[in-house]
Amino acid sequence: MSTKHKLTLLSRTKKADKKSYSHTTIWNELNTSNICNYEIVINLCGYNIGQSRWSKSTKETIISSRIEPTQMLVYLIGDKDVWLINASAIGFYNFSKEAQDESRYIANTAKQGFSQKVVDKWENVLTKSELQKHTILRFGVIIG
């Protein structure tokens, strides 16, 4: 680890695995004042989509576990010079051999499947915010 930077784990509980982190803070300790202690916040929050079958309540958990922490970070950062890097998912794109782009689904939300709705709602928290700096990274699972 570089001596110029320190990595802090933001967790729901103090019981989090701290092996790779020199510092840990929990959500309840984070506020609009101390968020300025960080140059970059990387948000990887979200319920594990492979954890269980996608019942109605699981779908609600999948959405809220992404939207609510992201909304909180956007609020805490506000107009401060903190860069928010936010996870997202390639689930926005359907399984097709055709070329895919956002305009295909954003223009017609009726065509959106559940994964696309999750990604669209999640990313809108950032794209419709007034954050000075944010980046959205769409991750996909690599098997093999």
JSON list of C-alpha atoms in Angstrom, two decimals:
[
{"chain": "A", "resi": 1, "resn": "MET", "atom": "CA", "xyz": [0.00, 0.00, 0.00]},
{"chain": "A", "resi": 2, "resn": "SER", "atom": "CA", "xyz": [1.25, 3.45, -0.85]},
{"chain": "A", "resi": 3, "resn": "THR", "atom": "CA", "xyz": [2.23, 5.65, 2.07]},
{"chain": "A", "resi": 4, "resn": "LYS", "atom": "CA", "xyz": [0.63, 8.61, 0.28]},
{"chain": "A", "resi": 5, "resn": "HIS", "atom": "CA", "xyz": [-2.85, 7.13, 0.53]},
{"chain": "A", "resi": 6, "resn": "LYS", "atom": "CA", "xyz": [-4.80, 5.25, 3.14]},
{"chain": "A", "resi": 7, "resn": "LEU", "atom": "CA", "xyz": [-7.62, 2.86, 2.41]},
{"chain": "A", "resi": 8, "resn": "THR", "atom": "CA", "xyz": [-10.65, 2.99, 4.68]},
{"chain": "A", "resi": 9, "resn": "LEU", "atom": "CA", "xyz": [-13.35, 0.35, 4.68]},
{"chain": "A", "resi": 10, "resn": "LEU", "atom": "CA", "xyz": [-16.90, 1.67, 5.02]},
{"chain": "A", "resi": 11, "resn": "SER", "atom": "CA", "xyz": [-19.03, -1.07, 6.51]},
{"chain": "A", "resi": 12, "resn": "ARG", "atom": "CA", "xyz": [-22.41, -1.60, 8.14]},
{"chain": "A", "resi": 13, "resn": "THR", "atom": "CA", "xyz": [-20.74, -3.10, 11.22]},
{"chain": "A", "resi": 14, "resn": "LYS", "atom": "CA", "xyz": [-17.44, -2.97, 13.08]},
{"chain": "A", "resi": 15, "resn": "LYS", "atom": "CA", "xyz": [-17.21, -6.76, 12.65]},
{"chain": "A", "resi": 16, "resn": "ALA", "atom": "CA", "xyz": [-16.16, -6.44, 8.99]},
{"chain": "A", "resi": 17, "resn": "ASP", "atom": "CA", "xyz": [-13.04, -8.27, 7.78]},
{"chain": "A", "resi": 18, "resn": "LYS", "atom": "CA", "xyz": [-10.33, -5.65, 8.27]},
{"chain": "A", "resi": 19, "resn": "LYS", "atom": "CA", "xyz": [-7.30, -7.62, 7.03]},
{"chain": "A", "resi": 20, "resn": "SER", "atom": "CA", "xyz": [-6.63, -5.39, 4.03]},
{"chain": "A", "resi": 21, "resn": "TYR", "atom": "CA", "xyz": [-7.64, -2.11, 5.60]},
{"chain": "A", "resi": 22, "resn": "SER", "atom": "CA", "xyz": [-5.73, 0.15, 7.94]},
{"chain": "A", "resi": 23, "resn": "HIS", "atom": "CA", "xyz": [-8.90, 2.04, 8.87]},
{"chain": "A", "resi": 24, "resn": "THR", "atom": "CA", "xyz": [-12.57, 1.16, 9.19]},
{"chain": "A", "resi": 25, "resn": "THR", "atom": "CA", "xyz": [-15.60, 3.36, 9.63]},
{"chain": "A", "resi": 26, "resn": "ILE", "atom": "CA", "xyz": [-19.27, 2.45, 9.80]},
{"chain": "A", "resi": 27, "resn": "TRP", "atom": "CA", "xyz": [-22.19, 4.16, 8.07]},
{"chain": "A", "resi": 28, "resn": "ASN", "atom": "CA", "xyz": [-23.45, 5.67, 11.33]},
{"chain": "A", "resi": 29, "resn": "GLU", "atom": "CA", "xyz": [-20.12, 7.48, 11.77]},
{"chain": "A", "resi": 30, "resn": "LEU", "atom": "CA", "xyz": [-20.10, 9.02, 8.29]},
{"chain": "A", "resi": 31, "resn": "ASN", "atom": "CA", "xyz": [-21.52, 12.54, 8.02]},
{"chain": "A", "resi": 32, "resn": "THR", "atom": "CA", "xyz": [-21.43, 15.68, 5.86]},
{"chain": "A", "resi": 33, "resn": "SER", "atom": "CA", "xyz": [-18.38, 16.96, 7.76]},
{"chain": "A", "resi": 34, "resn": "ASN", "atom": "CA", "xyz": [-16.09, 13.94, 7.82]},
{"chain": "A", "resi": 35, "resn": "ILE", "atom": "CA", "xyz": [-16.87, 12.84, 4.24]},
{"chain": "A", "resi": 36, "resn": "CYS", "atom": "CA", "xyz": [-14.35, 15.55, 3.31]},
{"chain": "A", "resi": 37, "resn": "ASN", "atom": "CA", "xyz": [-11.62, 13.35, 4.82]},
{"chain": "A", "resi": 38, "resn": "TYR", "atom": "CA", "xyz": [-11.84, 11.25, 1.66]},
{"chain": "A", "resi": 39, "resn": "GLU", "atom": "CA", "xyz": [-10.72, 12.20, -1.84]},
{"chain": "A", "resi": 40, "resn": "ILE", "atom": "CA", "xyz": [-12.48, 9.24, -3.44]},
{"chain": "A", "resi": 41, "resn": "VAL", "atom": "CA", "xyz": [-15.37, 7.06, -2.30]},
{"chain": "A", "resi": 42, "resn": "ILE", "atom": "CA", "xyz": [-15.90, 3.76, -4.11]},
{"chain": "A", "resi": 43, "resn": "ASN", "atom": "CA", "xyz": [-19.43, 2.48, -3.66]},
{"chain": "A", "resi": 44, "resn": "LEU", "atom": "CA", "xyz": [-19.82, -1.28, -4.15]},
{"chain": "A", "resi": 45, "resn": "CYS", "atom": "CA", "xyz": [-23.02, -1.60, -2.08]},
{"chain": "A", "resi": 46, "resn": "GLY", "atom": "CA", "xyz": [-25.67, -4.02, -3.15]},
{"chain": "A", "resi": 47, "resn": "TYR", "atom": "CA", "xyz": [-27.37, -7.23, -2.11]},
{"chain": "A", "resi": 48, "resn": "ASN", "atom": "CA", "xyz": [-25.82, -10.29, -3.74]},
{"chain": "A", "resi": 49, "resn": "ILE", "atom": "CA", "xyz": [-28.08, -11.07, -6.73]},
{"chain": "A", "resi": 50, "resn": "GLY", "atom": "CA", "xyz": [-27.09, -14.74, -6.52]},
{"chain": "A", "resi": 51, "resn": "GLN", "atom": "CA", "xyz": [-28.00, -15.01, -2.84]},
{"chain": "A", "resi": 52, "resn": "SER", "atom": "CA", "xyz": [-31.55, -16.27, -3.36]},
{"chain": "A", "resi": 53, "resn": "ARG", "atom": "CA", "xyz": [-34.42, -16.60, -5.82]},
{"chain": "A", "resi": 54, "resn": "TRP", "atom": "CA", "xyz": [-35.75, -13.30, -7.08]},
{"chain": "A", "resi": 55, "resn": "SER", "atom": "CA", "xyz": [-39.03, -13.15, -5.21]},
{"chain": "A", "resi": 56, "resn": "LYS", "atom": "CA", "xyz": [-40.85, -9.83, -4.99]},
{"chain": "A", "resi": 57, "resn": "SER", "atom": "CA", "xyz": [-39.21, -9.05, -1.63]},
{"chain": "A", "resi": 58, "resn": "THR", "atom": "CA", "xyz": [-35.76, -10.08, -2.91]},
{"chain": "A", "resi": 59, "resn": "LYS", "atom": "CA", "xyz": [-36.19, -7.77, -5.90]},
{"chain": "A", "resi": 60, "resn": "GLU", "atom": "CA", "xyz": [-37.10, -4.92, -3.54]},
{"chain": "A", "resi": 61, "resn": "THR", "atom": "CA", "xyz": [-33.98, -5.70, -1.48]},
{"chain": "A", "resi": 62, "resn": "ILE", "atom": "CA", "xyz": [-31.80, -5.76, -4.60]},
{"chain": "A", "resi": 63, "resn": "ILE", "atom": "CA", "xyz": [-33.06, -2.30, -5.59]},
{"chain": "A", "resi": 64, "resn": "SER", "atom": "CA", "xyz": [-33.06, -0.66, -2.15]},
{"chain": "A", "resi": 65, "resn": "SER", "atom": "CA", "xyz": [-29.61, -2.06, -1.23]},
{"chain": "A", "resi": 66, "resn": "ARG", "atom": "CA", "xyz": [-28.19, -0.15, -4.20]},
{"chain": "A", "resi": 67, "resn": "ILE", "atom": "CA", "xyz": [-30.32, 2.98, -4.32]},
{"chain": "A", "resi": 68, "resn": "GLU", "atom": "CA", "xyz": [-30.40, 3.93, -0.64]},
{"chain": "A", "resi": 69, "resn": "PRO", "atom": "CA", "xyz": [-26.62, 3.84, 0.07]},
{"chain": "A", "resi": 70, "resn": "THR", "atom": "CA", "xyz": [-25.95, 5.67, -3.20]},
{"chain": "A", "resi": 71, "resn": "GLN", "atom": "CA", "xyz": [-28.51, 8.35, -2.34]},
{"chain": "A", "resi": 72, "resn": "MET", "atom": "CA", "xyz": [-26.92, 8.70, 1.10]},
{"chain": "A", "resi": 73, "resn": "LEU", "atom": "CA", "xyz": [-23.44, 9.11, -0.39]},
{"chain": "A", "resi": 74, "resn": "VAL", "atom": "CA", "xyz": [-24.71, 11.69, -2.90]},
{"chain": "A", "resi": 75, "resn": "TYR", "atom": "CA", "xyz": [-26.31, 13.60, -0.01]},
{"chain": "A", "resi": 76, "resn": "LEU", "atom": "CA", "xyz": [-23.21, 13.40, 2.21]},
{"chain": "A", "resi": 77, "resn": "ILE", "atom": "CA", "xyz": [-20.87, 14.47, -0.60]},
{"chain": "A", "resi": 78, "resn": "GLY", "atom": "CA", "xyz": [-23.17, 17.25, -1.81]},
{"chain": "A", "resi": 79, "resn": "ASP", "atom": "CA", "xyz": [-21.10, 19.99, -3.43]},
{"chain": "A", "resi": 80, "resn": "LYS", "atom": "CA", "xyz": [-17.82, 18.87, -1.84]},
{"chain": "A", "resi": 81, "resn": "ASP", "atom": "CA", "xyz": [-14.76, 17.97, -3.89]},
{"chain": "A", "resi": 82, "resn": "VAL", "atom": "CA", "xyz": [-15.11, 14.22, -3.32]},
{"chain": "A", "resi": 83, "resn": "TRP", "atom": "CA", "xyz": [-15.11, 11.86, -6.29]},
{"chain": "A", "resi": 84, "resn": "LEU", "atom": "CA", "xyz": [-17.75, 9.12, -6.11]},
{"chain": "A", "resi": 85, "resn": "ILE", "atom": "CA", "xyz": [-16.98, 5.99, -8.11]},
{"chain": "A", "resi": 86, "resn": "ASN", "atom": "CA", "xyz": [-20.10, 3.87, -8.19]},
{"chain": "A", "resi": 87, "resn": "ALA", "atom": "CA", "xyz": [-20.56, 0.25, -9.15]},
{"chain": "A", "resi": 88, "resn": "SER", "atom": "CA", "xyz": [-23.24, -0.70, -11.62]},
{"chain": "A", "resi": 89, "resn": "ALA", "atom": "CA", "xyz": [-23.86, -3.76, -13.78]},
{"chain": "A", "resi": 90, "resn": "ILE", "atom": "CA", "xyz": [-23.85, -4.93, -17.35]},
{"chain": "A", "resi": 91, "resn": "GLY", "atom": "CA", "xyz": [-27.30, -6.31, -16.55]},
{"chain": "A", "resi": 92, "resn": "PHE", "atom": "CA", "xyz": [-28.51, -3.21, -18.35]},
{"chain": "A", "resi": 93, "resn": "TYR", "atom": "CA", "xyz": [-27.81, -4.99, -21.62]},
{"chain": "A", "resi": 94, "resn": "ASN", "atom": "CA", "xyz": [-29.95, -7.96, -22.55]},
{"chain": "A", "resi": 95, "resn": "PHE", "atom": "CA", "xyz": [-28.63, -11.22, -23.93]},
{"chain": "A", "resi": 96, "resn": "SER", "atom": "CA", "xyz": [-28.52, -10.62, -27.66]},
{"chain": "A", "resi": 97, "resn": "LYS", "atom": "CA", "xyz": [-26.15, -10.83, -30.58]},
{"chain": "A", "resi": 98, "resn": "GLU", "atom": "CA", "xyz": [-27.36, -7.39, -31.66]},
{"chain": "A", "resi": 99, "resn": "ALA", "atom": "CA", "xyz": [-25.39, -4.28, -30.80]},
{"chain": "A", "resi": 100, "resn": "GLN", "atom": "CA", "xyz": [-26.48, -2.85, -27.45]},
{"chain": "A", "resi": 101, "resn": "ASP", "atom": "CA", "xyz": [-26.57, 0.71, -26.20]},
{"chain": "A", "resi": 102, "resn": "GLU", "atom": "CA", "xyz": [-28.40, 2.70, -23.57]},
{"chain": "A", "resi": 103, "resn": "SER", "atom": "CA", "xyz": [-30.71, 4.54, -25.96]},
{"chain": "A", "resi": 104, "resn": "ARG", "atom": "CA", "xyz": [-32.45, 1.29, -26.87]},
{"chain": "A", "resi": 105, "resn": "TYR", "atom": "CA", "xyz": [-33.85, 0.90, -23.34]},
{"chain": "A", "resi": 106, "resn": "ILE", "atom": "CA", "xyz": [-33.88, 4.41, -21.90]},
{"chain": "A", "resi": 107, "resn": "ALA", "atom": "CA", "xyz": [-36.15, 5.63, -24.69]},
{"chain": "A", "resi": 108, "resn": "ASN", "atom": "CA", "xyz": [-38.66, 2.87, -23.98]},
{"chain": "A", "resi": 109, "resn": "THR", "atom": "CA", "xyz": [-38.75, 1.89, -20.32]},
{"chain": "A", "resi": 110, "resn": "ALA", "atom": "CA", "xyz": [-41.56, -0.59, -21.11]},
{"chain": "A", "resi": 111, "resn": "LYS", "atom": "CA", "xyz": [-38.90, -2.74, -22.81]},
{"chain": "A", "resi": 112, "resn": "GLN", "atom": "CA", "xyz": [-36.78, -2.82, -19.66]},
{"chain": "A", "resi": 113, "resn": "GLY", "atom": "CA", "xyz": [-36.43, -6.09, -17.78]},
{"chain": "A", "resi": 114, "resn": "PHE", "atom": "CA", "xyz": [-35.77, -6.20, -14.04]},
{"chain": "A", "resi": 115, "resn": "SER", "atom": "CA", "xyz": [-31.98, -5.96, -14.37]},
{"chain": "A", "resi": 116, "resn": "GLN", "atom": "CA", "xyz": [-32.28, -2.96, -16.67]},
{"chain": "A", "resi": 117, "resn": "LYS", "atom": "CA", "xyz": [-34.67, -1.25, -14.26]},
{"chain": "A", "resi": 118, "resn": "VAL", "atom": "CA", "xyz": [-32.25, -1.79, -11.38]},
{"chain": "A", "resi": 119, "resn": "VAL", "atom": "CA", "xyz": [-29.32, -0.35, -13.32]},
{"chain": "A", "resi": 120, "resn": "ASP", "atom": "CA", "xyz": [-31.38, 2.54, -14.68]},
{"chain": "A", "resi": 121, "resn": "LYS", "atom": "CA", "xyz": [-32.71, 3.54, -11.23]},
{"chain": "A", "resi": 122, "resn": "TRP", "atom": "CA", "xyz": [-29.29, 3.08, -9.62]},
{"chain": "A", "resi": 123, "resn": "GLU", "atom": "CA", "xyz": [-27.38, 5.10, -12.19]},
{"chain": "A", "resi": 124, "resn": "ASN", "atom": "CA", "xyz": [-30.04, 7.84, -12.22]},
{"chain": "A", "resi": 125, "resn": "VAL", "atom": "CA", "xyz": [-29.18, 8.58, -8.59]},
{"chain": "A", "resi": 126, "resn": "LEU", "atom": "CA", "xyz": [-25.81, 9.79, -9.89]},
{"chain": "A", "resi": 127, "resn": "THR", "atom": "CA", "xyz": [-26.64, 11.16, -13.32]},
{"chain": "A", "resi": 128, "resn": "LYS", "atom": "CA", "xyz": [-29.43, 13.32, -11.92]},
{"chain": "A", "resi": 129, "resn": "SER", "atom": "CA", "xyz": [-27.36, 14.51, -8.96]},
{"chain": "A", "resi": 130, "resn": "GLU", "atom": "CA", "xyz": [-25.29, 17.67, -8.78]},
{"chain": "A", "resi": 131, "resn": "LEU", "atom": "CA", "xyz": [-22.08, 15.92, -7.75]},
{"chain": "A", "resi": 132, "resn": "GLN", "atom": "CA", "xyz": [-18.95, 17.61, -9.02]},
{"chain": "A", "resi": 133, "resn": "LYS", "atom": "CA", "xyz": [-17.24, 14.30, -9.82]},
{"chain": "A", "resi": 134, "resn": "HIS", "atom": "CA", "xyz": [-18.68, 10.86, -10.32]},
{"chain": "A", "resi": 135, "resn": "THR", "atom": "CA", "xyz": [-17.94, 7.77, -12.39]},
{"chain": "A", "resi": 136, "resn": "ILE", "atom": "CA", "xyz": [-20.16, 4.78, -13.04]},
{"chain": "A", "resi": 137, "resn": "LEU", "atom": "CA", "xyz": [-18.49, 1.41, -13.63]},
{"chain": "A", "resi": 138, "resn": "ARG", "atom": "CA", "xyz": [-20.58, -1.37, -15.14]},
{"chain": "A", "resi": 139, "resn": "PHE", "atom": "CA", "xyz": [-19.25, -4.71, -13.96]},
{"chain": "A", "resi": 140, "resn": "GLY", "atom": "CA", "xyz": [-20.02, -8.14, -15.29]},
{"chain": "A", "resi": 141, "resn": "VAL", "atom": "CA", "xyz": [-19.35, -11.64, -14.01]},
{"chain": "A", "resi": 142, "resn": "ILE", "atom": "CA", "xyz": [-16.55, -13.46, -15.77]},
{"chain": "A", "resi": 143, "resn": "ILE", "atom": "CA", "xyz": [-16.83, -17.23, -15.73]},
{"chain": "A", "resi": 144, "resn": "GLY", "atom": "CA", "xyz": [-13.93, -19.29, -16.95]}
]
